[in-house]
Amino acid sequence: MKHKNFPTIKFQELLSEPLRNGIYKKKEFHGSGSKIVNMGELFAYPRLKSNIQMKRVELNANEKAKATLQDGDLIFARRSLTAEGAGKCSIVLSVNEETTFESSIIRARLNTDIANPEFYYYFFSSIYGKLALGTILRQVAVAGITGSDLAQLEVPYPPKALQDKIAEISKDFDEKIELNTQTNQTLESIAQAIFKSWFVDFEPVKAKMAVLAEGGTREQAEMAAMGAISGKSEAELAQLQQQNPEHYQQLAETAALFPSAMVESELGEIPEGWEVGRIGDIALAKGGYAFKSNEFEAKGNKVVKIKNITGDGRVDLTDCDCVKHPQPEKLNRFKITNGDLLMAMTGATVGKIGIAISGNDYVYLNQRVAKFESKIKTQKVSWFLFPCIQQKSVFDTVVGSAQGSAQPNISSAEIERTEIVVPDENLISEYCEFVDAFFKKWMANNILNIELANLRDSLLPKLLSGEILLGDCGESNLISI
C-alpha cells in the first residue's frame, strides 16, 4: 500500500526478531505460574498494562525464552470469529512480571532503533492499517491472518523522528481518554454508593432508629439521618447551616423523606411505608422497532442494537448500523435521547444495561432492546434504575426470567415484573436530583472521549495521505500544522 509522503517497507524488516505465535497448554498446566494474555485481554485492552488481571499457566524453559512479552511488543489476533476481529492489534505498554501469550496471538517485536512500536500500533489501528491487514485476511472456518503473510505486508516507513512525533500526539489523546474513563468509574462508584446507602443498607433510616432507640429526640434523629446522607459530623452540619443555609435546608428536607422504622416483607426488612413492588411500578420497558435487514446501510440515522450495549454502563454509538428513514412519525416513539437507559433483551448479553449518549444525532432503538420510560414524576428515572438493576439480586432475577436455552429472550412484561423495593416516589426523585450532576459529568466525559477518539483516529490517515503535514522531523517537504 503506497502512501503519498513516505516509502513503504516489508513489516519483517522492522523486526528485531521473527514473528512468533503464542503457546498452547493443556489444562493441567493452567492455574499457576506466569500470566497469559488470551484473546479476551487482546480485545479488551488495546494498550495493555501490567495491572490487568489475567489467568496463569506454567511455562517450561524453552517457552520462557521464546514466548514471553516485553514492553513495546505488538500482539495481533491470529484468528477471529469475525473478519473485523482478525488481525486486531494491541500494544504491550508494560509488564512487571513474566507474561506469555496464547496460540491464537502473533507477537511482533520491533527494532526500536528504526521503528516506534506505538506508531505502528496506531497505524494498524487506523483505517489504513485495517485495509492493509484486510489484504492478507484468509477466510476458512474462521477469519484469520498468518505470521508469514504479516511479515511480507508492506507498511509505511516515515522517518523515525516523525514516527515518534505521531506516536506522542496519538498517545496524548489516549491518555486523556483514559483519564476521563477513570473519572467516570469514580463518578459511577459514587452514585452506586449513594444508592446502596439509601436503598439497600437503609443507612439514613437506621441512623434515625438508633437515635430514637437511645431516647433521642426527633430533631436529633433527623440530624443523624442528615449525617448519614452527607457523611458530615454534627459539628460540620452546624457549620454548613451557617455557611450555606440553602444546602443545609435541602439536606434536611431529604432526610425528612426517610422513615424511622423498619417492617418485615417478603424481601426481608424494608423501611416502613416502602413497598415490595416491581420495576414496572416506576418505569415501562419498551422494545424497539423491527427494522428489516435490507433497510440497514453504512450511513444515515443510527440504530442501537444489542451489540452496542457494552456491559460497562455505556451504549457504544461509534459502531452503529444505520437506516435512511427521513424520521417518519411512526418511528418517533423509538427515538433515543441522552440519558436513556437501555437493556439487551436476548442473546448472551441478556439483561445487560447501558446509558445512551446520542449527542445531537438522531438515533433509533432496534427490536430486542428495551428503553425505560418513567411512570413517575421524575424524568431522570434512569439514574435510579441504573444502580438498581446492577444489584446482583435484581440482575439475576432479570436474567433468570429469560426464556430459551439456545437464545435466551426476555420480554418487556417480564422486565417490568422484576421485584424490587420501591421507596416513596418523592425519595426516588430526590435521589435522581442528588446524583444528577454525577451522571451529567459522566455523559459529558463520554461525549468528549468519542470526540478525542475520532480526532486520534483521523490523524494518522491524514498524515499518510498528505492532507496534514508535520514539520521538524527530518523531512524537508513537511511543514508544521
Coordinates of C-alpha atoms in Angstrom, one line a residue:
M1 CA 0.0 0.0 0.0
K2 CA 1.6 3.3 -1.2
H3 CA 1.4 6.5 0.8
K4 CA 1.9 9.9 -0.5
N5 CA 4.8 11.2 1.6
F6 CA 6.6 8.0 2.7
P7 CA 8.3 4.9 1.3
T8 CA 7.0 1.5 2.3
I9 CA 8.8 -1.4 3.7
K10 CA 8.1 -5.1 4.5
F11 CA 7.0 -5.4 8.1
Q12 CA 9.6 -8.1 8.8
E13 CA 12.3 -5.6 8.0
L14 CA 11.2 -3.6 11.1
L15 CA 11.5 -6.5 13.4
S16 CA 14.3 -7.3 15.9
E17 CA 13.4 -11.0 15.8
P18 CA 11.0 -13.1 13.8
L19 CA 7.2 -13.0 14.4
R20 CA 6.1 -15.7 16.8
N21 CA 2.8 -17.5 17.6
G22 CA 1.8 -18.0 21.2
I23 CA 1.7 -21.2 23.2
Y24 CA -0.9 -23.8 23.8
K25 CA -1.0 -25.5 27.2
K26 CA -3.1 -28.5 28.4
K27 CA -5.5 -27.9 31.3
E28 CA -3.1 -29.4 33.9
F29 CA -0.7 -26.6 33.3
H30 CA -3.3 -23.9 34.0
G31 CA -3.9 -22.1 37.3
S32 CA -0.4 -21.1 38.4
G33 CA 2.8 -19.7 37.0
S34 CA 3.1 -16.9 34.5
K35 CA 0.4 -14.5 33.4
I36 CA -1.0 -15.3 30.0
V37 CA -2.6 -12.9 27.5
N38 CA -5.6 -14.5 26.0
M39 CA -7.8 -13.2 23.2
G40 CA -10.1 -11.6 25.8
E41 CA -7.3 -9.3 27.0
L42 CA -6.1 -8.5 23.5
F43 CA -9.6 -7.2 22.5
A44 CA -10.5 -5.6 25.8
Y45 CA -7.2 -3.8 26.4
P46 CA -5.7 -2.2 23.2
R47 CA -3.0 -0.6 25.3
L48 CA -2.2 -3.5 27.7
K49 CA -0.6 -2.7 31.1
S50 CA 0.7 -4.7 33.9
N51 CA -2.1 -4.0 36.3
I52 CA -4.6 -6.2 34.3
Q53 CA -5.7 -9.4 36.0
M54 CA -5.0 -12.5 33.9
K55 CA -5.1 -16.3 34.0
R56 CA -1.8 -18.2 34.7
V57 CA 0.0 -21.1 33.1
E58 CA 3.2 -23.0 33.9
L59 CA 6.0 -22.5 31.3
N60 CA 9.0 -24.6 30.6
A61 CA 12.4 -23.1 30.0
N62 CA 12.1 -23.0 26.2
E63 CA 8.7 -21.2 26.4
K64 CA 10.1 -18.7 28.9
A65 CA 13.0 -18.0 26.5
K66 CA 10.9 -17.6 23.3
A67 CA 7.2 -16.9 24.2
T68 CA 7.1 -14.1 26.8
L69 CA 6.2 -10.4 26.3
Q70 CA 8.1 -7.2 27.0
D71 CA 7.3 -3.5 26.9
G72 CA 6.6 -2.4 23.3
D73 CA 5.6 -5.7 21.8
L74 CA 2.7 -5.6 19.3
I75 CA 0.3 -8.5 19.5
F76 CA -2.1 -9.5 16.7
A77 CA -5.2 -11.6 16.7
R78 CA -4.2 -14.5 14.5
R79 CA -7.8 -15.7 14.1
S80 CA -11.3 -14.5 15.0
L81 CA -14.9 -15.5 14.6
T82 CA -15.5 -12.2 12.7
A83 CA -13.5 -10.7 9.8
E84 CA -13.3 -7.4 11.7
G85 CA -11.5 -9.1 14.6
A86 CA -8.8 -10.9 12.6
G87 CA -5.6 -9.0 12.7
K88 CA -6.7 -6.8 15.7
C89 CA -3.5 -5.2 17.0
S90 CA -2.8 -4.2 20.6
I91 CA 0.4 -2.9 22.2
V92 CA 2.0 -4.1 25.4
L93 CA 2.8 -0.9 27.3
S94 CA 4.1 -2.5 30.5
V95 CA 4.8 -5.9 32.0
N96 CA 6.1 -6.2 35.6
E97 CA 6.3 -10.0 35.7
E98 CA 6.8 -12.9 33.4
T99 CA 3.9 -12.9 30.9
T100 CA 3.2 -15.1 27.9
F101 CA 0.5 -15.2 25.2
E102 CA -1.8 -17.8 23.8
S103 CA -1.6 -19.7 20.5
S104 CA -4.2 -17.5 18.7
I105 CA -1.9 -14.5 19.1
I106 CA 1.1 -13.4 17.0
R107 CA 3.8 -11.4 18.7
A108 CA 5.8 -8.7 16.8
R109 CA 8.9 -7.3 18.5
L110 CA 10.2 -4.2 16.6
N111 CA 13.7 -2.9 16.2
T112 CA 13.3 0.3 18.2
D113 CA 16.3 1.9 16.5
I114 CA 14.3 2.2 13.3
A115 CA 10.7 1.7 14.4
N116 CA 8.5 3.2 17.1
P117 CA 6.1 0.4 18.3
E118 CA 3.5 2.9 19.3
F119 CA 3.5 4.5 15.9
Y120 CA 2.9 1.1 14.3
Y121 CA 0.2 0.2 16.9
Y122 CA -1.6 3.4 15.8
F123 CA -1.0 2.5 12.1
F124 CA -2.5 -1.0 12.5
S125 CA -5.5 0.5 14.4
S126 CA -6.1 3.1 11.7
I127 CA -8.2 2.8 8.6
Y128 CA -5.0 2.4 6.5
G129 CA -3.7 -0.4 8.8
K130 CA -7.1 -2.2 8.8
L131 CA -7.2 -2.0 5.0
A132 CA -3.7 -3.4 4.8
L133 CA -4.5 -6.3 7.2
G134 CA -7.6 -7.0 5.1
T135 CA -5.3 -7.8 2.1
I136 CA -3.9 -10.8 4.0
L137 CA -7.1 -11.9 5.6
R138 CA -7.9 -15.6 5.0
Q139 CA -11.5 -16.8 5.5
V140 CA -11.8 -20.5 6.1
A141 CA -13.8 -21.9 9.1
V142 CA -12.8 -18.7 10.9
A143 CA -11.3 -15.4 9.7
G144 CA -7.5 -15.2 10.3
I145 CA -4.1 -14.0 9.3
T146 CA -0.8 -15.8 9.2
G147 CA 2.6 -14.7 10.5
S148 CA 4.2 -15.3 7.1
D149 CA 1.7 -13.0 5.4
L150 CA 2.1 -10.4 8.1
A151 CA 5.8 -10.5 7.7
Q152 CA 5.5 -9.7 4.0
L153 CA 3.0 -6.9 4.5
E154 CA 4.0 -3.5 3.1
V155 CA 3.7 -0.8 5.7
P156 CA 4.6 2.9 5.6
Y157 CA 8.1 3.9 6.8
P158 CA 8.3 7.5 7.8
P159 CA 11.5 8.9 9.4
K160 CA 11.9 7.7 12.9
A161 CA 11.6 11.2 14.3
L162 CA 8.2 11.6 12.6
Q163 CA 7.1 8.2 13.9
D164 CA 8.0 9.4 17.4
K165 CA 6.1 12.7 17.0
I166 CA 2.9 11.0 15.6
A167 CA 3.1 8.4 18.4
E168 CA 3.4 11.1 21.0
I169 CA 0.4 13.1 19.7
S170 CA -1.8 10.0 19.5
K171 CA -0.7 8.8 22.9
D172 CA -1.8 12.2 24.4
F173 CA -5.3 11.6 23.1
D174 CA -5.3 8.1 24.6
E175 CA -4.1 9.3 28.0
K176 CA -6.8 11.9 28.1
I177 CA -9.4 9.3 27.2
E178 CA -8.0 7.0 29.9
L179 CA -8.2 9.8 32.5
N180 CA -11.8 10.6 31.6
T181 CA -12.6 6.9 31.8
Q182 CA -11.1 6.6 35.3
T183 CA -13.0 9.8 36.3
N184 CA -16.2 8.1 35.0
Q185 CA -15.6 5.0 37.0
T186 CA -15.3 7.1 40.1
L187 CA -18.5 9.1 39.3
E188 CA -20.4 5.8 38.8
S189 CA -19.0 4.4 42.0
I190 CA -20.2 7.4 44.0
A191 CA -23.7 7.2 42.5
Q192 CA -23.8 3.5 43.3
A193 CA -22.5 4.0 46.8
I194 CA -25.2 6.6 47.5
F195 CA -27.9 4.2 46.1
K196 CA -26.6 1.4 48.3
S197 CA -26.6 3.6 51.4
W198 CA -30.2 4.9 50.8
F199 CA -32.0 1.9 49.2
V200 CA -30.1 -1.2 50.1
D201 CA -28.4 -0.7 53.5
F202 CA -31.1 1.9 54.5
E203 CA -28.5 3.9 56.5
P204 CA -30.5 7.1 56.9
V205 CA -33.4 5.1 58.3
K206 CA -31.2 3.1 60.6
A207 CA -29.5 6.3 61.8
K208 CA -32.8 7.7 62.9
M209 CA -33.8 4.4 64.6
A210 CA -30.5 4.2 66.5
V211 CA -31.0 7.7 68.0
L212 CA -34.7 7.1 68.9
A213 CA -33.8 3.8 70.5
E214 CA -31.4 5.6 72.8
G215 CA -34.1 8.0 73.8
G216 CA -33.0 10.8 71.5
T217 CA -35.4 13.4 70.2
R218 CA -37.0 13.5 66.7
E219 CA -34.8 16.5 65.9
Q220 CA -31.6 14.5 66.9
A221 CA -32.8 11.6 64.7
E222 CA -33.2 13.9 61.7
M223 CA -29.8 15.3 62.3
A224 CA -28.4 11.7 62.4
A225 CA -30.1 11.0 59.1
M226 CA -28.6 14.1 57.6
G227 CA -25.1 12.9 58.7
A228 CA -25.7 9.5 57.1
I229 CA -26.7 11.2 53.8
S230 CA -23.9 13.7 53.7
G231 CA -21.1 12.0 55.6
K232 CA -20.7 15.0 57.8
S233 CA -20.4 15.2 61.5
E234 CA -22.8 17.1 63.7
A235 CA -20.2 19.9 64.0
E236 CA -19.8 20.0 60.2
L237 CA -23.5 20.2 59.8
A238 CA -23.7 23.1 62.2
Q239 CA -21.0 24.9 60.1
L240 CA -22.9 24.1 56.9
Q241 CA -26.0 25.6 58.4
Q242 CA -24.2 28.9 58.9
Q243 CA -22.2 29.0 55.7
N244 CA -24.7 27.5 53.2
P245 CA -28.2 27.5 54.8
E246 CA -29.9 26.7 51.4
H247 CA -27.8 23.5 51.1
Y248 CA -28.5 22.7 54.7
Q249 CA -32.2 23.1 54.3
Q250 CA -32.2 20.9 51.2
L251 CA -30.3 18.2 53.1
A252 CA -32.9 18.4 56.0
E253 CA -35.7 18.0 53.5
T254 CA -34.1 14.9 52.0
A255 CA -33.6 13.4 55.5
A256 CA -37.2 14.0 56.3
L257 CA -38.2 11.8 53.4
F258 CA -36.8 8.7 55.2
P259 CA -38.9 6.9 57.7
S260 CA -37.7 6.0 61.2
A261 CA -38.8 2.3 61.4
M262 CA -38.4 -1.0 59.5
V263 CA -41.1 -3.6 58.7
E264 CA -40.9 -7.2 57.6
S265 CA -41.5 -8.0 53.9
E266 CA -41.0 -11.0 51.6
L267 CA -37.7 -9.4 50.7
G268 CA -36.6 -9.0 54.3
E269 CA -36.8 -5.9 56.4
I270 CA -37.6 -2.7 54.5
P271 CA -38.3 0.8 55.6
E272 CA -41.8 1.5 56.9
G273 CA -44.1 2.9 54.1
W274 CA -41.9 1.4 51.3
E275 CA -43.2 -1.5 49.3
V276 CA -42.1 -4.7 47.6
G277 CA -43.0 -3.7 44.1
R278 CA -41.8 -4.2 40.6
I279 CA -39.7 -2.3 38.1
G280 CA -43.0 -1.7 36.2
D281 CA -44.3 0.4 39.1
I282 CA -41.9 3.2 38.2
A283 CA -41.0 2.6 34.6
L284 CA -42.1 1.0 31.3
A285 CA -39.7 -1.2 29.4
K286 CA -40.4 -0.5 25.7
G287 CA -38.9 -2.6 22.9
G288 CA -37.6 -1.1 19.7
Y289 CA -38.7 -1.1 16.1
A290 CA -38.3 -4.2 13.9
F291 CA -36.1 -2.9 11.1
K292 CA -35.7 -5.2 8.1
S293 CA -32.2 -6.3 7.3
N294 CA -32.3 -4.7 3.9
E295 CA -33.1 -1.3 5.5
F296 CA -29.6 -1.1 7.0
E297 CA -26.9 1.0 5.3
A298 CA -23.5 2.4 6.1
K299 CA -24.7 5.9 6.6
G300 CA -27.9 7.5 7.9
N301 CA -29.7 7.6 11.2
K302 CA -28.0 5.3 13.8
V303 CA -29.8 2.3 15.2
V304 CA -28.9 0.8 18.5
K305 CA -28.7 -3.0 18.5
I306 CA -27.8 -5.4 21.3
K307 CA -24.1 -5.3 20.2
N308 CA -24.0 -1.6 21.1
I309 CA -24.7 -2.3 24.8
T310 CA -21.1 -2.8 26.1
G311 CA -21.8 -4.1 29.5
D312 CA -19.6 -1.4 31.2
G313 CA -22.5 1.0 31.6
R314 CA -22.3 2.6 28.2
V315 CA -24.2 2.3 24.9
D316 CA -21.5 2.5 22.2
L317 CA -22.8 4.5 19.3
T318 CA -19.5 4.6 17.4
D319 CA -20.2 1.3 15.6
C320 CA -23.9 1.5 14.8
D321 CA -25.7 0.2 11.8
C322 CA -27.8 3.0 10.1
V323 CA -31.1 3.5 8.3
K324 CA -32.1 6.3 5.9
H325 CA -35.6 6.8 7.2
P326 CA -36.5 10.5 7.0
Q327 CA -37.6 10.4 10.6
P328 CA -41.2 9.4 9.9
E329 CA -43.8 9.9 12.6
K330 CA -44.2 6.2 13.2
L331 CA -40.6 6.0 14.4
N332 CA -40.6 9.0 16.7
R333 CA -41.5 6.8 19.7
F334 CA -38.4 4.7 19.1
K335 CA -36.1 7.7 19.2
I336 CA -33.3 7.6 21.9
T337 CA -32.3 10.7 23.8
N338 CA -29.3 11.4 26.1
G339 CA -29.6 9.6 29.4
D340 CA -32.0 6.8 28.3
L341 CA -31.4 3.5 30.0
L342 CA -31.4 0.6 27.6
M343 CA -31.4 -3.2 28.2
A344 CA -30.4 -6.1 26.0
M345 CA -33.4 -8.5 25.7
T346 CA -31.9 -11.5 24.0
G347 CA -28.6 -13.4 23.4
A348 CA -25.6 -13.9 25.6
T349 CA -25.8 -10.3 27.0
V350 CA -29.5 -10.5 28.0
G351 CA -30.1 -8.2 31.0
K352 CA -27.1 -6.0 30.3
I353 CA -27.8 -2.3 30.6
G354 CA -26.2 0.9 29.4
I355 CA -26.9 4.6 29.3
A356 CA -27.3 6.1 25.8
I357 CA -25.4 9.2 24.9
S358 CA -26.8 10.3 21.5
G359 CA -25.4 13.8 21.4
N360 CA -27.1 15.7 18.6
D361 CA -27.6 12.5 16.4
Y362 CA -31.0 11.1 15.6
V363 CA -30.8 7.6 17.0
Y364 CA -33.4 4.8 16.8
L365 CA -34.0 1.8 19.0
N366 CA -33.9 -1.7 17.4
Q367 CA -36.1 -4.6 18.3
R368 CA -34.9 -6.8 21.2
V369 CA -33.5 -3.8 23.0
A370 CA -35.7 -2.2 25.7
K371 CA -35.8 1.5 26.7
F372 CA -37.0 2.5 30.1
E373 CA -39.6 5.3 30.3
S374 CA -40.5 6.9 33.6
K375 CA -44.0 6.4 35.1
I376 CA -43.4 8.7 38.0
K377 CA -42.9 12.4 38.2
T378 CA -39.1 12.4 37.6
Q379 CA -37.9 12.0 34.0
K380 CA -34.5 11.1 35.3
V381 CA -35.6 7.6 36.4
S382 CA -32.6 6.1 34.6
W383 CA -30.4 7.4 37.4
F384 CA -32.4 5.3 39.9
L385 CA -32.8 2.2 37.7
F386 CA -29.1 2.1 36.6
P387 CA -27.7 1.1 40.0
C388 CA -30.9 -0.7 41.0
I389 CA -30.6 -3.2 38.1
Q390 CA -26.9 -3.6 38.7
Q391 CA -27.6 -5.1 42.1
K392 CA -26.8 -8.8 41.8
S393 CA -30.2 -9.9 43.2
V394 CA -32.1 -7.8 40.7
F395 CA -29.9 -8.6 37.7
D396 CA -30.1 -12.3 38.5
T397 CA -33.9 -12.1 38.6
V398 CA -34.0 -10.4 35.2
V399 CA -31.7 -13.0 33.6
G400 CA -33.5 -15.8 35.4
S401 CA -36.8 -14.9 33.8
A402 CA -35.3 -15.1 30.3
Q403 CA -36.8 -18.0 28.2
G404 CA -35.0 -20.3 25.8
S405 CA -31.7 -22.2 26.2
A406 CA -30.0 -21.7 22.8
Q407 CA -31.0 -18.0 22.6
P408 CA -32.4 -16.6 25.9
N409 CA -35.0 -14.0 25.5
I410 CA -36.8 -11.7 27.9
S411 CA -40.0 -9.7 27.2
S412 CA -40.8 -6.2 28.3
A413 CA -43.5 -7.6 30.5
E414 CA -41.0 -9.9 32.2
I415 CA -38.6 -7.0 32.8
E416 CA -41.4 -4.9 34.3
R417 CA -42.4 -7.8 36.6
T418 CA -39.0 -7.9 38.3
E419 CA -39.4 -7.4 42.0
I420 CA -37.6 -4.5 43.7
V421 CA -38.0 -2.5 46.8
V422 CA -39.9 0.7 45.8
P423 CA -39.3 3.7 48.0
D424 CA -41.5 6.7 48.3
E425 CA -41.8 8.4 44.9
N426 CA -40.5 11.7 46.3
L427 CA -37.4 10.0 47.6
I428 CA -36.7 8.4 44.1
S429 CA -37.0 11.9 42.6
E430 CA -34.7 13.3 45.3
Y431 CA -32.1 10.7 44.7
C432 CA -32.2 11.3 41.0
E433 CA -31.6 15.1 41.6
F434 CA -28.9 14.2 44.1
V435 CA -26.8 12.3 41.6
D436 CA -27.8 14.2 38.5
A437 CA -24.6 16.2 38.4
F438 CA -22.5 13.0 38.6
F439 CA -24.3 11.4 35.6
K440 CA -24.2 14.6 33.6
K441 CA -20.5 14.8 34.0
W442 CA -20.3 11.0 33.2
M443 CA -22.1 11.7 29.9
A444 CA -20.0 14.8 29.1
N445 CA -16.8 12.8 29.6
N446 CA -18.1 10.0 27.3
I447 CA -19.0 12.5 24.6
L448 CA -15.5 14.1 24.9
N449 CA -13.9 10.6 24.7
I450 CA -15.8 10.0 21.4
E451 CA -14.6 13.3 20.1
L452 CA -11.0 12.6 21.2
A453 CA -11.0 9.1 19.7
N454 CA -12.4 10.5 16.4
L455 CA -9.6 13.1 16.3
R456 CA -6.9 10.5 17.1
D457 CA -8.2 8.0 14.5
S458 CA -8.3 10.7 11.8
L459 CA -4.8 12.0 12.5
L460 CA -2.7 9.2 11.0
P461 CA -4.7 8.6 7.8
K462 CA -4.5 12.3 7.1
L463 CA -0.7 12.3 7.7
L464 CA -0.2 9.3 5.4
S465 CA -2.4 10.8 2.7
G466 CA -0.6 14.1 2.9
E467 CA -3.7 16.0 4.0
I468 CA -1.9 17.1 7.2
L469 CA 1.9 17.7 7.3
L470 CA 4.2 17.7 10.3
G471 CA 7.5 19.6 10.3
D472 CA 10.8 19.5 12.1
C473 CA 11.1 15.7 11.7
G474 CA 13.8 15.2 9.2
E475 CA 11.7 15.7 6.0
S476 CA 12.2 18.9 4.1
N477 CA 8.8 18.6 2.4
L478 CA 6.9 18.5 5.7
I479 CA 5.5 21.7 7.3
S480 CA 4.1 22.3 10.7
I481 CA 0.4 22.2 11.4

